[in-house]
Amino acid sequence: MAKVIPFKGILPPKHLADKIVTMSADNYSYEEAKKIVEINPLSYLSIIYPDFIDYQKTQAHSLQRFHKIYNRFQWFRKNQYFVQDTKPQFYIYKQKHLNFEFNGIIGAISAEDYFKGNIKIHEQTLSEREKKLKEYLKHCRINAEPVLFFYPDSKTITDIILNIQQNSPDIVVNINNIQHFIWKSNNVLINADIQNYFEKTGYVFIADGHHRSASSSLLAKEEQNNIHAQFFLGAFFQESQLKIYSFHRLLKNVVVPDDFVEKISENFIVEEIQSDYDLKNHILGMYWKNKRYLLRYKNVDDSSIDTDILYQYILKKIFLIEDVRNNPCVDYYSEYIYSRLQAEEMVKKGDYTLAFFTHPVSTTTIKNIALQNNTMPPKSTYVLPKLLNGLVVYSLDESIVLKQ
């Protein structure tokens, strides 16, 4: 049902890819990005932050900043630091960690599928952020970080991917000891098989990138006569390829009531433990006053996910936290990066008052929520793979070839 097609991507040359490609800009603080660009002006971060190059300060999200980003990217192209393919391609992608790897396909997906509901979402977006990203796309004219999608496992697609990966990769990038590989697929028959698979399958589900999808779709409405703007950049992985982790929720500057345990006990069986947290569905973990607890949710018939239960019956009901997305009293730490022991240490040191832990949700849960047109609380999932900036760039002016 989804329209996923090959496109003429813009990629760094193989010998410069390591210098150009970066992680998502969200992974760097402003100062970290500035240092990277000072050392390596070819970093893609110099496109996102062009002020680091000419030392002329501009306001974030301003037209002046957008124009500088656009001009910086065109400078990269003019100097052959980014080169556009002459034929439409699917880009076969591998991300290799020490103990596991992810294999997927980078292509262009139709914004019409977003409006038709063929792209399934599980997270609410903020309209203000959608508009800001839409303006960024409108003036900068590129997608440089794909939306992460997943779809049902398919032996057909697996065989296609593995067969193409028998060849030498077109690009290899190593960032933080994680290797990223790109193979180009410009075989018309193979690409047609990939395209037909997505047309015949059910839905595709957003794993990460809800705001990017929404903003690209807003631009598609605004530029209806521009065929290139009717598509946006996606990376597509079979559902068994994803790894999903939870976020620890750490609270600070909150008032813990004197009858805190009694209040929690209205909805949970509270059990102090000495061992590690045995987290399962509807069993939460809590660290408070140097003690570990398991919180067993009493309503076994409730199908809500644990982050929503935590929000409804503890964060909102006891701590009166309504907006968990923006409330400064709640910080989120991915369990993939921070262990529960590390989270406990932050509480012990006094940086936080208490911490809550949840069991990760499954792709099945995400699908069920999306198919029911429901959404999850913010920071309910931390999904791997994390995709890169500048590995494959989609042009909003010159990427699509409808007739090959």
Coordinates of N, CA, C and O in Angstrom, one line a residue, residues 7-11 44 73 82 106-109 111 133-134 136-138 140-147 149 211-213 215-217 219 228-234 388-397 399:
F7 N 15.4 6.8 -5.9 CA 15.6 8.2 -6.2 C 17.1 8.5 -6.5 O 17.9 7.7 -6.2
K8 N 17.3 9.7 -7.1 CA 18.7 10.1 -7.3 C 19.3 10.8 -6.1 O 19.1 12.0 -5.9
G9 N 20.0 10.0 -5.3 CA 20.5 10.5 -4.0 C 21.8 11.3 -4.3 O 22.4 11.2 -5.3
I10 N 22.1 12.1 -3.3 CA 23.3 12.9 -3.2 C 24.1 12.4 -2.1 O 23.7 12.4 -0.9
L11 N 25.3 11.9 -2.4 CA 26.2 11.2 -1.5 C 27.6 11.8 -1.4 O 28.1 12.3 -2.4
Y44 N 29.5 17.5 8.1 CA 28.1 17.9 7.8 C 27.6 18.9 8.8 O 26.7 19.7 8.5
F73 N 25.4 24.0 1.5 CA 25.3 22.7 0.9 C 25.6 22.8 -0.6 O 26.3 21.9 -1.1
F82 N 29.8 16.5 -2.2 CA 28.5 15.7 -2.4 C 28.3 15.6 -3.9 O 28.4 16.6 -4.6
I106 N 17.2 2.3 2.0 CA 16.9 3.8 2.0 C 16.2 4.1 0.7 O 16.7 3.8 -0.4
G107 N 15.1 4.7 0.8 CA 14.3 5.1 -0.4 C 13.5 6.3 -0.2 O 13.6 6.9 0.9
A108 N 12.7 6.7 -1.1 CA 11.8 7.9 -1.0 C 10.4 7.4 -0.8 O 9.9 6.5 -1.6
I109 N 9.6 7.9 0.2 CA 8.3 7.5 0.4 C 7.3 8.6 0.1 O 7.6 9.8 0.4
A111 N 4.5 11.3 0.4 CA 3.8 12.0 1.5 C 2.3 11.7 1.5 O 1.6 11.8 2.5
L133 N 10.2 22.8 11.2 CA 10.8 21.9 10.3 C 10.4 22.0 8.8 O 11.2 21.9 7.9
K134 N 9.1 22.3 8.7 CA 8.6 22.5 7.3 C 9.3 23.7 6.7 O 9.7 23.7 5.5
Y136 N 12.2 24.9 7.4 CA 13.6 24.4 7.2 C 13.7 23.7 5.8 O 14.6 24.0 5.0
L137 N 12.8 22.7 5.6 CA 12.8 22.0 4.3 C 12.5 22.9 3.2 O 13.1 22.8 2.1
K138 N 11.6 23.8 3.3 CA 11.2 24.7 2.3 C 12.3 25.5 1.7 O 12.5 25.8 0.5
C140 N 15.8 25.2 2.7 CA 17.1 24.5 2.6 C 17.1 23.4 1.5 O 18.1 23.1 1.0
R141 N 15.9 22.9 1.2 CA 15.7 22.1 0.0 C 16.3 20.7 0.1 O 16.5 20.0 -1.0
I142 N 16.6 20.2 1.2 CA 17.1 18.8 1.3 C 16.6 18.1 2.6 O 16.2 18.7 3.6
N143 N 16.5 16.8 2.4 CA 16.3 15.8 3.5 C 17.7 15.1 3.7 O 18.2 14.5 2.8
A144 N 18.3 15.2 4.8 CA 19.6 14.6 5.0 C 19.6 13.5 6.1 O 20.6 12.8 6.2
E145 N 18.5 13.4 6.8 CA 18.4 12.4 7.8 C 17.1 11.6 7.6 O 16.0 12.2 7.8
P146 N 17.1 10.3 7.3 CA 15.9 9.6 7.0 C 15.0 9.4 8.2 O 15.5 9.3 9.3
V147 N 13.7 9.3 7.9 CA 12.8 8.8 8.9 C 13.0 7.3 9.0 O 13.2 6.6 8.0
F149 N 11.6 3.8 9.5 CA 10.3 3.0 9.3 C 10.6 1.5 9.6 O 11.7 1.0 9.4
H211 N 8.1 13.9 13.6 CA 8.1 15.3 13.3 C 8.6 15.5 11.8 O 8.1 16.4 11.1
R212 N 9.6 14.7 11.5 CA 10.2 14.9 10.1 C 9.1 14.4 9.1 O 9.0 15.0 8.0
S213 N 8.4 13.4 9.4 CA 7.3 12.9 8.5 C 6.2 14.0 8.4 O 5.8 14.3 7.3
S215 N 6.3 17.2 9.0 CA 6.8 18.5 8.3 C 7.0 18.2 6.8 O 6.6 19.1 6.0
S216 N 7.5 17.1 6.4 CA 7.6 16.8 5.0 C 6.2 16.7 4.3 O 6.1 17.2 3.2
S217 N 5.3 16.2 5.0 CA 3.9 16.1 4.5 C 3.3 17.5 4.4 O 2.5 17.8 3.4
L219 N 4.9 20.2 3.8 CA 5.5 20.9 2.6 C 4.9 20.3 1.3 O 4.7 21.0 0.4
H228 N 9.0 16.4 -6.6 CA 10.1 16.0 -5.6 C 9.7 16.2 -4.2 O 10.0 15.5 -3.3
A229 N 8.9 17.3 -3.9 CA 8.4 17.6 -2.6 C 7.3 16.6 -2.2 O 6.9 16.7 -1.0
Q230 N 6.8 15.8 -3.1 CA 5.7 14.9 -2.7 C 6.3 13.6 -2.1 O 5.5 12.7 -1.7
F231 N 7.6 13.5 -2.0 CA 8.2 12.4 -1.4 C 9.2 12.9 -0.3 O 9.6 14.0 -0.3
F232 N 9.6 12.0 0.6 CA 10.6 12.3 1.6 C 11.5 11.1 1.9 O 11.1 10.0 1.5
L233 N 12.6 11.3 2.6 CA 13.6 10.3 2.8 C 13.2 9.4 3.9 O 12.9 9.8 5.0
G234 N 13.3 8.1 3.6 CA 13.0 7.1 4.6 C 14.0 5.9 4.6 O 14.6 5.6 3.6
L388 N 22.2 8.4 10.3 CA 23.2 9.4 10.2 C 22.7 10.6 9.4 O 21.7 10.5 8.6
N389 N 23.4 11.7 9.5 CA 23.2 12.9 8.7 C 24.2 12.9 7.6 O 25.4 12.8 7.8
G390 N 23.7 13.1 6.3 CA 24.6 13.3 5.2 C 25.1 12.1 4.6 O 25.9 12.2 3.7
L391 N 24.6 10.9 5.0 CA 25.1 9.7 4.3 C 24.4 9.5 2.9 O 25.1 9.3 1.9
V392 N 23.1 9.7 2.9 CA 22.3 9.8 1.6 C 21.4 11.0 1.8 O 20.6 11.1 2.7
V393 N 21.5 11.9 0.8 CA 20.7 13.2 0.9 C 19.7 13.2 -0.2 O 19.9 12.8 -1.4
Y394 N 18.5 13.6 0.1 CA 17.3 13.7 -0.8 C 17.1 15.1 -1.2 O 16.9 16.0 -0.3
S395 N 17.1 15.4 -2.5 CA 16.9 16.8 -2.9 C 15.4 17.0 -3.1 O 14.7 16.2 -3.8
L396 N 14.9 18.1 -2.6 CA 13.5 18.5 -2.8 C 13.2 19.2 -4.2 O 12.1 19.6 -4.4
D397 N 14.3 19.2 -5.0 CA 14.1 19.8 -6.3 C 14.5 18.9 -7.5 O 14.2 19.2 -8.6
S399 N 15.2 15.0 -7.3 CA 15.5 13.6 -6.9 C 14.7 12.5 -7.7 O 15.2 11.4 -7.9

